[in-house]
Coordinates of C-alpha atoms in Angstrom, one line a residue:
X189 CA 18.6 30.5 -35.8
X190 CA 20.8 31.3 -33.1
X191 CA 22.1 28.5 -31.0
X192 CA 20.7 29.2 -27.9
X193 CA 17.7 29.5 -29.3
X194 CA 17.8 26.4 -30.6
X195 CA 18.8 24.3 -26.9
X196 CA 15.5 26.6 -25.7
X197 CA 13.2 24.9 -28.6
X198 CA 14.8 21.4 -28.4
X199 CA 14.1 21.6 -24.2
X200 CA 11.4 22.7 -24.2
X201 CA 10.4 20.1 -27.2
X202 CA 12.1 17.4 -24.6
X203 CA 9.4 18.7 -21.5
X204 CA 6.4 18.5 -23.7
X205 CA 7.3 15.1 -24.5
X206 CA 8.2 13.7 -21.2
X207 CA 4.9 16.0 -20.5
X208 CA 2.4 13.7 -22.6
X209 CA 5.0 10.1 -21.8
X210 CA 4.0 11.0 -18.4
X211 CA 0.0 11.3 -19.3
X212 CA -0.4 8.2 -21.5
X213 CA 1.5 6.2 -18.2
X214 CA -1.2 7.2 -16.1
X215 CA -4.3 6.5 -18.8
X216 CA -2.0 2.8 -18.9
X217 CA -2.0 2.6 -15.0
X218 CA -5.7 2.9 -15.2
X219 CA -6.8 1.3 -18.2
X220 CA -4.3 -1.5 -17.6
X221 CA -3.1 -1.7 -14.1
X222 CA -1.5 -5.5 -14.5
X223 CA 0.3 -4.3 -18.0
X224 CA 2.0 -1.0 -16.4
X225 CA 2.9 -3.1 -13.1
X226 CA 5.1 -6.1 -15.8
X227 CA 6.9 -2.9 -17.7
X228 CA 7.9 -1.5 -14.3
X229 CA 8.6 -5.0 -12.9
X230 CA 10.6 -5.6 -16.5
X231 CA 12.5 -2.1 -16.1
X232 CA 13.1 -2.8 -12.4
X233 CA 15.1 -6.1 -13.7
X234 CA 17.4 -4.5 -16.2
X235 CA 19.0 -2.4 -14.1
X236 CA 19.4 -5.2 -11.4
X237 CA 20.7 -7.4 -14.3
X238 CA 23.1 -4.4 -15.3
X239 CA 24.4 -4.2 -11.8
X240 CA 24.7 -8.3 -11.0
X241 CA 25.2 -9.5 -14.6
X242 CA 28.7 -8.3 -14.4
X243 CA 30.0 -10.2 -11.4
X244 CA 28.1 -13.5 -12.5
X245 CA 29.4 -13.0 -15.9
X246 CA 33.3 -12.8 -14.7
X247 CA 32.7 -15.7 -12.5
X248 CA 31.1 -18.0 -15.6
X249 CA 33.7 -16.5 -17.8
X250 CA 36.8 -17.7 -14.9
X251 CA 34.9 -20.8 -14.9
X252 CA 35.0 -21.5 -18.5
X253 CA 38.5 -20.4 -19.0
X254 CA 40.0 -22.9 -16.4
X255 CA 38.2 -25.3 -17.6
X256 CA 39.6 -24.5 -21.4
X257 CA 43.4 -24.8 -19.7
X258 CA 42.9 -28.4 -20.3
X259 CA 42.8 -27.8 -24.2
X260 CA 46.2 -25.5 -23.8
X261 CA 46.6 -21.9 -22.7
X262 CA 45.3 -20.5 -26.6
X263 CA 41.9 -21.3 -25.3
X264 CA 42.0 -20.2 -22.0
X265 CA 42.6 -17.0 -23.6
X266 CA 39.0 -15.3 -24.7
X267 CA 37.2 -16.5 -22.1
X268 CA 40.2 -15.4 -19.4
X269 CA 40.1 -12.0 -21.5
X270 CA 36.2 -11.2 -20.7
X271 CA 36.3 -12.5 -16.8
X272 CA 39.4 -9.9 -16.4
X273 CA 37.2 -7.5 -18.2
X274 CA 34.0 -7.9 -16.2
X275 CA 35.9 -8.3 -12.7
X276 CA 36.9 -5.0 -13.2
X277 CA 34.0 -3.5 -13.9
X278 CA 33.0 -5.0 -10.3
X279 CA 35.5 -3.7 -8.9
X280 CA 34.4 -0.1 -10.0
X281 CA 31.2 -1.2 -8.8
X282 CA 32.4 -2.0 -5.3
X283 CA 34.4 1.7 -5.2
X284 CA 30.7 3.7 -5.9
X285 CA 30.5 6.0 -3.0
X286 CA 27.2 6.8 -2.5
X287 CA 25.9 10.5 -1.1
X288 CA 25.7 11.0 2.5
X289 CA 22.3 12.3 4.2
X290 CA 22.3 15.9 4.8
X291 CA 22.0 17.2 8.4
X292 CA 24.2 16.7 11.8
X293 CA 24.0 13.0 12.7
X294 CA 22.6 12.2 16.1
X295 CA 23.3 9.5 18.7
X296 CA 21.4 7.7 21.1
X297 CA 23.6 8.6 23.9
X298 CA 22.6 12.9 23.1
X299 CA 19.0 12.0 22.0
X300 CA 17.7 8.8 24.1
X301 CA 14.3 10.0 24.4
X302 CA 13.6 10.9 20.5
X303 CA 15.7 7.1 19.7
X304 CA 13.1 6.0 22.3
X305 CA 10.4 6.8 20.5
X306 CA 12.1 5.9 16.8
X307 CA 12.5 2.0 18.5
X308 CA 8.8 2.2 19.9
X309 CA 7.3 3.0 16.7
X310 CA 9.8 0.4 14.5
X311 CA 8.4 -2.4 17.4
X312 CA 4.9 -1.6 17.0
X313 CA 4.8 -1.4 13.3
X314 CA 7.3 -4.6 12.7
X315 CA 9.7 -2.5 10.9
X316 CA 13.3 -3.1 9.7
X317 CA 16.2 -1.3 12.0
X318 CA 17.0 2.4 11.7
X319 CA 20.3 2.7 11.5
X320 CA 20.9 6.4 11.9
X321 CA 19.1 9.5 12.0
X322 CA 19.9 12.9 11.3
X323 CA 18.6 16.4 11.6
X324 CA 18.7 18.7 8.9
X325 CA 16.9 21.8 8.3
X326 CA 13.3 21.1 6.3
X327 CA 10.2 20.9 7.0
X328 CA 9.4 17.0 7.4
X329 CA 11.0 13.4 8.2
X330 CA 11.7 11.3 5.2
X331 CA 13.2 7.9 5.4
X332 CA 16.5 6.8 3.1
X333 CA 17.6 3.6 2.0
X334 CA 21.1 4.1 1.0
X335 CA 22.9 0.8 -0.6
X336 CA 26.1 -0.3 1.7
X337 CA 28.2 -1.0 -1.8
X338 CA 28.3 -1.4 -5.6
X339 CA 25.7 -4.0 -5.2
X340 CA 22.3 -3.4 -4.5
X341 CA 21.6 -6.0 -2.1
X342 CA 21.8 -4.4 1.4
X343 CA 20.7 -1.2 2.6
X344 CA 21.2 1.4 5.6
X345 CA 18.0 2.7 6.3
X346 CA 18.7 6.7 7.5
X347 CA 15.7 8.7 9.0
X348 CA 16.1 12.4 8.3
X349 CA 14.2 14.7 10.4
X350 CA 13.6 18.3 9.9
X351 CA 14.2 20.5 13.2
X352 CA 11.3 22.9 12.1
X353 CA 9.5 19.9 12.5
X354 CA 10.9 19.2 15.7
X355 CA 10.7 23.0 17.4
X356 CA 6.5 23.4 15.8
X357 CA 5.2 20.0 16.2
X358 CA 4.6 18.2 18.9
X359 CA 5.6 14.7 20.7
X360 CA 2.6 12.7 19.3
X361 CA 2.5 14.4 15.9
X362 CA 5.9 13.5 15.6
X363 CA 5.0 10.2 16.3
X364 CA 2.3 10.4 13.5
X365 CA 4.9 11.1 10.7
X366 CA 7.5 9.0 12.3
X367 CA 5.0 5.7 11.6
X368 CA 4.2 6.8 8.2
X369 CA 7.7 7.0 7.2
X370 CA 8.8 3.9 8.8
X371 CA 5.9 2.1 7.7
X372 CA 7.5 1.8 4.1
X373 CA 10.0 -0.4 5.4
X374 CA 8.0 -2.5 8.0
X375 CA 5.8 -5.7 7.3
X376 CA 3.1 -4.0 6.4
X377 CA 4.4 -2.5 2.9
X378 CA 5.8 -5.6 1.3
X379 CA 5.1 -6.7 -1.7
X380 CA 5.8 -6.2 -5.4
X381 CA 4.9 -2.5 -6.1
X382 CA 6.2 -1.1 -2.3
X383 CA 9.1 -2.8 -3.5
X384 CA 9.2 -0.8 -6.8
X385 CA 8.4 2.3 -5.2
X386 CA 11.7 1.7 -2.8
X387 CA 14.0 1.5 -5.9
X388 CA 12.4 4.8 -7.4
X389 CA 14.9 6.2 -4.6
X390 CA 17.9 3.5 -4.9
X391 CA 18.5 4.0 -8.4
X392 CA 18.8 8.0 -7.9
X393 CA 21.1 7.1 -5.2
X394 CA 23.3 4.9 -8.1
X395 CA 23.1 7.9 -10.9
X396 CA 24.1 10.5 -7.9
X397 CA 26.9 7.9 -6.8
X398 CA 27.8 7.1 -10.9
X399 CA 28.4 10.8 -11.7
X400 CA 31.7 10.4 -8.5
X401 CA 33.2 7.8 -10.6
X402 CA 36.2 8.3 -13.3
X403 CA 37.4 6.1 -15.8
X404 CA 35.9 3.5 -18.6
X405 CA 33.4 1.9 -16.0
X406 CA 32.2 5.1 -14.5
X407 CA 31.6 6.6 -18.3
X408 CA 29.4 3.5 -18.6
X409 CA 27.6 3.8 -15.5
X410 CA 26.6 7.3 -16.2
X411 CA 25.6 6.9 -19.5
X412 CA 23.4 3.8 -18.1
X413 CA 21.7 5.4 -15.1
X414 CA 21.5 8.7 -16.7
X415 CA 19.2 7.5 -19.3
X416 CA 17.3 4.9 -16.7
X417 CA 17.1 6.6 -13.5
X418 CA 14.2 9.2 -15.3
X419 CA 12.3 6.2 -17.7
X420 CA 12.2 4.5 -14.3
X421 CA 10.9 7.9 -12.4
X422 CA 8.4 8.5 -15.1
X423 CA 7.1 4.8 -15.8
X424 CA 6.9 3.9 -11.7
X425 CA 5.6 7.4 -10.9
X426 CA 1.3 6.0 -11.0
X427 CA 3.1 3.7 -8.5
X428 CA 3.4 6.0 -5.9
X429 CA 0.9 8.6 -6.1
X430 CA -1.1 7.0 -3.3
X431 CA 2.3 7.1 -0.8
X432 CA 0.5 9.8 1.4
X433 CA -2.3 7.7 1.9
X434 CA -0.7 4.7 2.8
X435 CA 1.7 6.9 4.8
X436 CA -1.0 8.0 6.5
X437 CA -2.7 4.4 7.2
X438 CA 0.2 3.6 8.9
X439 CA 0.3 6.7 11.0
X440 CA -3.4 5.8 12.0
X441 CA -2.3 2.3 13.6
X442 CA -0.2 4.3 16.1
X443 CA -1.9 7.9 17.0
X444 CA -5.4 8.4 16.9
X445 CA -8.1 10.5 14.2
X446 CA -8.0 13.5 15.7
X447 CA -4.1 13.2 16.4
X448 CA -3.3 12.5 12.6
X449 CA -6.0 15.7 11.1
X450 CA -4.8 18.1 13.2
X451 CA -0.8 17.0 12.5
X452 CA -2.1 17.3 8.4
X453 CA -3.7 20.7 9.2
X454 CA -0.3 21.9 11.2
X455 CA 2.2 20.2 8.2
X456 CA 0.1 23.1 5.9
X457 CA 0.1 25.8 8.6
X458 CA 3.7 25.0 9.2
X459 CA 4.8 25.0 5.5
X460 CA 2.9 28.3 4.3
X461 CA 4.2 30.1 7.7
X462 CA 8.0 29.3 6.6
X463 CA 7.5 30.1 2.9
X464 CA 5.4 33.1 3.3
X465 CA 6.5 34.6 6.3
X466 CA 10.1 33.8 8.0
X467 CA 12.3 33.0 5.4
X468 CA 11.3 36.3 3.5
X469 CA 11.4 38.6 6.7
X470 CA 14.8 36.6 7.2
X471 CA 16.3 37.4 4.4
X472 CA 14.5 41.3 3.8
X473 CA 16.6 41.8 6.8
X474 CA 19.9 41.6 4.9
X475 CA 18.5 45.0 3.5
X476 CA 18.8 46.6 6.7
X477 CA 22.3 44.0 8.5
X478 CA 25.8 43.5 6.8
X479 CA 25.3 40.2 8.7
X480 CA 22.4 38.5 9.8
X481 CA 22.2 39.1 13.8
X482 CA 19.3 36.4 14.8
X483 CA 19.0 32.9 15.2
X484 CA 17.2 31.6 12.5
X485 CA 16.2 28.1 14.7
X486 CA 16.5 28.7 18.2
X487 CA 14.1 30.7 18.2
X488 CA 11.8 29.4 15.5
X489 CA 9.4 27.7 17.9
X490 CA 8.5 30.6 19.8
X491 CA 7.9 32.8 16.7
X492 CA 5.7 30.0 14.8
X493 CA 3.7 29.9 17.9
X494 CA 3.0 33.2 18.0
X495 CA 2.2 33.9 14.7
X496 CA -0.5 31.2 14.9
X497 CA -2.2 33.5 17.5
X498 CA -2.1 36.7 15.8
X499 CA -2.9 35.5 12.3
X500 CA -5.6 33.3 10.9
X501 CA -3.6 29.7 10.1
X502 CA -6.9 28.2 9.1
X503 CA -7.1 30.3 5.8
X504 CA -3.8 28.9 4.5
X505 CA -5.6 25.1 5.7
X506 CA -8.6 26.2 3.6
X507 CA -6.7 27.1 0.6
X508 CA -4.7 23.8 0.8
X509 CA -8.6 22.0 1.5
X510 CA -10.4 23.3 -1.9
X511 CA -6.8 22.5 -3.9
X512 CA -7.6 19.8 -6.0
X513 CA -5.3 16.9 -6.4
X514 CA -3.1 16.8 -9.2
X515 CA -1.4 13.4 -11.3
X516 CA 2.3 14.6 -9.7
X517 CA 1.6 16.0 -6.7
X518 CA -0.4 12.7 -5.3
X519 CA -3.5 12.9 -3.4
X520 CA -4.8 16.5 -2.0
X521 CA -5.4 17.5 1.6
X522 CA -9.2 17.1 1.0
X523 CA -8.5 13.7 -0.3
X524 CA -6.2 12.5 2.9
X525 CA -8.8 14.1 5.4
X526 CA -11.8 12.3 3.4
X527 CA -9.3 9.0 3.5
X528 CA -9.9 9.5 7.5
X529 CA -13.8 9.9 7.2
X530 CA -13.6 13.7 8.0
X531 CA -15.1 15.9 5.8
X532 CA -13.6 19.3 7.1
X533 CA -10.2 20.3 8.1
X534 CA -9.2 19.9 11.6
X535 CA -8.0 24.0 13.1
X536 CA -4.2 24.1 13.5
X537 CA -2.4 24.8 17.2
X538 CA 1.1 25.2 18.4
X539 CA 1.8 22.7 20.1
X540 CA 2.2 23.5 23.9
X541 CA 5.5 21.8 24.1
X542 CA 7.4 20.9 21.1
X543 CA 9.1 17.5 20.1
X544 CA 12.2 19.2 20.3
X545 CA 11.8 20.3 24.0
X546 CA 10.4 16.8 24.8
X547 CA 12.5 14.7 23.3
X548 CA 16.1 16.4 22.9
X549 CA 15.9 18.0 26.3
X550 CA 19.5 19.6 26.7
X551 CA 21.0 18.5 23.2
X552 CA 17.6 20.9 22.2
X553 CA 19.4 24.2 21.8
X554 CA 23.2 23.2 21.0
X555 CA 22.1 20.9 17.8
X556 CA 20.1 24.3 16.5
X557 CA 23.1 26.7 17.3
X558 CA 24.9 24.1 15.1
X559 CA 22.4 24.4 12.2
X560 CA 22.9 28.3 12.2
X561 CA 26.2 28.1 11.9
X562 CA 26.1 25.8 9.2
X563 CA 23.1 28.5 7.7
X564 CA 25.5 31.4 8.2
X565 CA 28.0 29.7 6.3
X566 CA 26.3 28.5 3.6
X567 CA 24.4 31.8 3.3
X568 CA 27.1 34.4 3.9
X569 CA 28.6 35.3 0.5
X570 CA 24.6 35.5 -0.7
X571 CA 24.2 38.1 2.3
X572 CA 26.5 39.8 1.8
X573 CA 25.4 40.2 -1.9
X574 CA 22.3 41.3 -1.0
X575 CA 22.9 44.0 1.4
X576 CA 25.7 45.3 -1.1
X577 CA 22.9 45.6 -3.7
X578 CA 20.3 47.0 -0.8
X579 CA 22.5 49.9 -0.3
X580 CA 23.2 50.6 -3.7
X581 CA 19.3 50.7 -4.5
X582 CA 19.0 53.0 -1.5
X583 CA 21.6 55.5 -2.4
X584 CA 19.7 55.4 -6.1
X585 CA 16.5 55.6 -4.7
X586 CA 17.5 59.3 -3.0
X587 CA 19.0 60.1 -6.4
X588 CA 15.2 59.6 -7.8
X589 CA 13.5 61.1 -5.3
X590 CA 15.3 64.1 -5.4
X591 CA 14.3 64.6 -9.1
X592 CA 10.9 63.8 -8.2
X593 CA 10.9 66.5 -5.4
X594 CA 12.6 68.9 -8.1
X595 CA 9.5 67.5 -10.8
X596 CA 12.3 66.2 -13.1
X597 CA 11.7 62.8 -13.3
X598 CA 10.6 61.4 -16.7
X599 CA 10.4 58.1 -18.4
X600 CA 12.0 54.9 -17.3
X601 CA 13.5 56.4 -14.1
X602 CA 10.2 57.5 -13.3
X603 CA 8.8 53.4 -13.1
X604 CA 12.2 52.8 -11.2
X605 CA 11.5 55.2 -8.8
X606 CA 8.1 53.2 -8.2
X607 CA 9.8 49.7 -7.8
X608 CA 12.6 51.4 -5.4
X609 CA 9.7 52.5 -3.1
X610 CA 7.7 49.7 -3.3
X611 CA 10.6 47.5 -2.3
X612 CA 11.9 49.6 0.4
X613 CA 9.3 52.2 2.0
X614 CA 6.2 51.6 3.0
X615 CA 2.6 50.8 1.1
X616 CA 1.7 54.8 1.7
X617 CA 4.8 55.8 0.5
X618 CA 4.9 53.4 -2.5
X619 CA 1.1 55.1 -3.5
X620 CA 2.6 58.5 -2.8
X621 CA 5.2 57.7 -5.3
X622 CA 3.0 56.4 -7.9
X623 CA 0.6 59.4 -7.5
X624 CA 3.8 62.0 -7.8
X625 CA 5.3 60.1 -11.0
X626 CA 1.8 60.1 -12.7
X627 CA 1.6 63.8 -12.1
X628 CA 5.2 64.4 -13.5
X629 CA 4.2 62.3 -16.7
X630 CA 0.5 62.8 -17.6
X631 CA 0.7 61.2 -21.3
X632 CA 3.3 58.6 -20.7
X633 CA 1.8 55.3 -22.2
X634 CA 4.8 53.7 -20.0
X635 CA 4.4 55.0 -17.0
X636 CA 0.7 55.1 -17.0
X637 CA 0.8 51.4 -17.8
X638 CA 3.1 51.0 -14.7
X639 CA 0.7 52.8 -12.3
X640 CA -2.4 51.6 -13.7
X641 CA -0.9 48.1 -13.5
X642 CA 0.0 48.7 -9.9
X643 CA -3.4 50.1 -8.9
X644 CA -5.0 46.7 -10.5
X645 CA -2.5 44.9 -8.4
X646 CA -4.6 46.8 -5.4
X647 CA -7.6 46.2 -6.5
X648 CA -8.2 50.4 -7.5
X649 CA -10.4 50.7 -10.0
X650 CA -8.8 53.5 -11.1
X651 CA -6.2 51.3 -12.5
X652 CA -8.5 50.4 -15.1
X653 CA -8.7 53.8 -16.3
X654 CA -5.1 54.3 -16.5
X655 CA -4.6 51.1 -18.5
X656 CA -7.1 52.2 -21.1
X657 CA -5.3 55.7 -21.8
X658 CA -2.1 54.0 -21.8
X659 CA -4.0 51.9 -24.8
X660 CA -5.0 54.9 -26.6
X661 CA -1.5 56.1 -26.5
X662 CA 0.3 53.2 -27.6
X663 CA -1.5 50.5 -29.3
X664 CA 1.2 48.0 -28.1
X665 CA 0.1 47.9 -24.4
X666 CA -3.5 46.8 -25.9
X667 CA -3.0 42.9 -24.9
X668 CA -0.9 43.1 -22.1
X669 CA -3.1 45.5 -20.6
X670 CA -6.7 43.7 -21.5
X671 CA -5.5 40.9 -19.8
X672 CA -4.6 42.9 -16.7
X673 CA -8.0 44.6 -17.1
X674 CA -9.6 41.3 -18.1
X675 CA -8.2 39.8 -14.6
X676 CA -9.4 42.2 -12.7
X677 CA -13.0 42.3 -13.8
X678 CA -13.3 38.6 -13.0
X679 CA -12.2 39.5 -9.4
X680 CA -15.2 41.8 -9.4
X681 CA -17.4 39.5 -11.6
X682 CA -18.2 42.5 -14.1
X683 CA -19.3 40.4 -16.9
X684 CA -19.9 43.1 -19.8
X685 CA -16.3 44.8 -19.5
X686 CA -14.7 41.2 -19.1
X687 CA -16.6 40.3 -22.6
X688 CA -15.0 43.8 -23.9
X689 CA -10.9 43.6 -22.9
X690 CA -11.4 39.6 -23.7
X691 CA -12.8 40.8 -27.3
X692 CA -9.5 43.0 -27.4
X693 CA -7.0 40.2 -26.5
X694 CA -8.1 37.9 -29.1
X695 CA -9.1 41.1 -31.7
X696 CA -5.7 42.9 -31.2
X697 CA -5.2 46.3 -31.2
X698 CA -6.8 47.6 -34.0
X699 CA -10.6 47.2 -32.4
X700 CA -12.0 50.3 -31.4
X701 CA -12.4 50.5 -28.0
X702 CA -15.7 51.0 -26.3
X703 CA -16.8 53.5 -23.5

């Protein structure tokens, strides 16, 4: 067996395991709540004891060996040997640097209004201090507790916040995720499982901080938090699957129902709009620009608002609404709305001024010029790539359809041709490519697999018909294409030829076919 098969059967071997460690800790979490809470309270220890048995030990150890110099040196010896040892292990432990938050740090004197309303919020919910916040460029805010040194005793507590949060949502909804996040660290969370849930993100911060350090102590510390940080992550996960919902209690003592619903509602809008829409016509563009001549956030307000108006948000909130909720994705949209005694999802609106516009004012427009620039770098080489590539597919793309014009074009170029237009003309001319190639290659099984699978892909029941002569040609696009045909019939909820391609998947290719 060759070796790379073998890494590919022991990983995934190592997923399916971690797979069904992660589904017996959540039949323990329910079946024994009190059980699962002592483990993660045990684990929790043993790595505090890793990281503070050190120092205590060297200072017992110092102890023991000055009190030993009474006896004579010889027996100062062991016990001097093993404090020496152990200081400088705490030594290392005092040199961990740990990672810096992503985004452009801002001050209070640039952003007064947004620090504001950070302090107003910390006030009203109790909270510990914020000690800085940044801006980076997701969708959300997410509290950090980063540990000050080697020793986790202290923390800085960092608030990142996303600007496309800041330039789609509005002052109040801001508000709303502001007070869940800060919520974790405020009176109302304490206790022993918030507590476990806050060192689910300390000891990542060690094991990120452990894999910077060279030397004999550093070797140790990774092979120790390399090995932890995950049991930890897996054992504590049933610990934090409810985050959103108490997230969103704490939210609820500061903004009201309707506030919080349609802030949830925007979150998905928001999301979905960004995934499925600007980042792919962003970077489509590079097909077209040797360098990308827009900016990607000063403008990202505007454009968010205006898609809400011509398209229909509230189908992406629907789809999010009839997800169900999964063990590691926490509760579901459905779930948090029901939480808030609604029983339908609240219709998302652009705000009609943004948190950015009311709370950064005139630092607004120069902290997103400073995100694109750090966006242009970071994406320049991979834009250049792109476009490279985009113009060579164009200039092979004319090569093709030349041969197709001249009726040439056979085989495998033939289903290239079809990708080339799909990717880069338009839906009529993708069809009028697939129509011309099917002429040019009436009995391929290859190519009539390739159209018929793109007619499915339009819901053309012609497609189906393609499929099964491709079938009758070459028996080995029989299960492939029964499950594309099988697929397609469910979309059209034709029982009888869904019984028939389903008979063929699990029959293989020798069944006859029936009309």
């Amino acid at each position: 067996m060759p070796f790379s098969r073998l890494l590919l059967r022991l990983e995934r071997g190592r997923a399916r395991l971690a797979q069904r460690l992660f589904a017996r800790l959540q039949r323990l979490a329910q079946s024994h709540p009190r059980l699962h809470l002592t483990l993660t309270l045990g684990l929790a220890l043993t790595g505090y004891a890793f990281l503070l048995g050190p120092p205590l030990l060297s200072a017992a150890f110092a102890a023991a060996a000055l009190a030993a110099l009474a006896e004579g040196p010889a027996a100062a010896l062991s016990p001097a040997a093993a404090a020496a040892g152990l200081a400088l292990f705490s030594l290392a432990l005092l040199r961990l640097e740990f990672p810096r938050p992503q985004g452009i740090r801002l001050s209070r004197r640039t952003a007064p209004r947004l620090f504001g309303l950070i302090e107003e919020v910390r006030r009203q919910l109790h909270a510990a201090p914020v000690h800085r916040v940044h801006v980076d460029e997701s969708l959300g805010v997410e509290l950090l507790r980063i540990p000050r040194h080697g020793l986790p005793l202290t923390h800085d507590n960092v608030l990142l916040i996303g600007y496309p949060l800041l330039a789609c949502f509005s002052a109040e909804q801001l508000r709303a995720l502001l007070a869940g996040r800060i919520g974790e660290i405020s009176v109302h969370n304490l206790g022993v499982v918030a507590w476990l849930c806050q060192l689910r993100q300390t000891w990542l911060q060690y094991r990120v901080a452990a894999a910077r350090l060279g030397g004999p102590s550093g070797f140790l510390l990774r092979l120790f938090f390399d090995h932890f940080t995950p049991l930890y992550a897996r054992l504590s996960a049933p610990l934090v699957r409810d985050r959103e919902l108490r997230r969103d209690h704490y939210a609820l003592q500061l903004v009201e129902e309707e506030v919080l619903a349609a802030t949830l509602s925007l979150e998905v809008a928001a999301a979905r709009f960004l995934e499925d829409y600007y980042w792919p016509r962003i970077y489509r563009s590079a097909e077209r620009l040797a360098r990308p001549g827009f900016r990607v956030y000063s403008n990202l307000g505007v454009v968010f608002a205006g898609k809400l108006k011509d398209r229909n948000p509230q189908a992406w909130v629907r789809e999010a609404f009839a997800r169900a909720s999964s063990a590691t994705a926490g509760p579901s949209l459905r779930e948090r709305l029901a939480a808030l005694g609604l029983a339908e999802p609240w219709p998302p609106r652009a705000p009609g001024r943004s948190a950015a516009e009311a709370l950064l004012e005139d630092a607004g427009r120069p902290l997103a010029v400073r995100l694109e620039r750090r966006w242009l770098a970071r994406e320049q080489e991979g834009w250049a790539l792109r476009h490279q590539r985009s113009c060579s597919e164009r200039q092979r793309l004319r090569r093709l359809r030349s041969q197709a014009e001249a009726g040439t074009l056979r085989g495998s170029p033939a289903m290239e041709y079809l990708a080339l237009v799909r990717r880069h003309g338009s839906e009529a001319q993708a069809r009028a490519a697939a129509e011309r190639i099917l002429e040019l290659n009436p009995e391929d099984p290859g190519v009539l697999f390739g159209v018929g699978k793109y007619f499915i892909g339009r819901q053309e029941p012609q497609g189906v018909k393609l499929l099964e002569q491709a079938m009758a040609l070459d028996k080995r696009c029989v299960s492939a294409a029964c499950r594309l045909i099988s697929g397609f019939v469910i979309r059209t909820r034709n029982q009888p030829a869904l019984r028939q391609y389903v008979a063929q998947v699990i029959h293989g290719p020798d069944r006859r076919l029936t009309g």
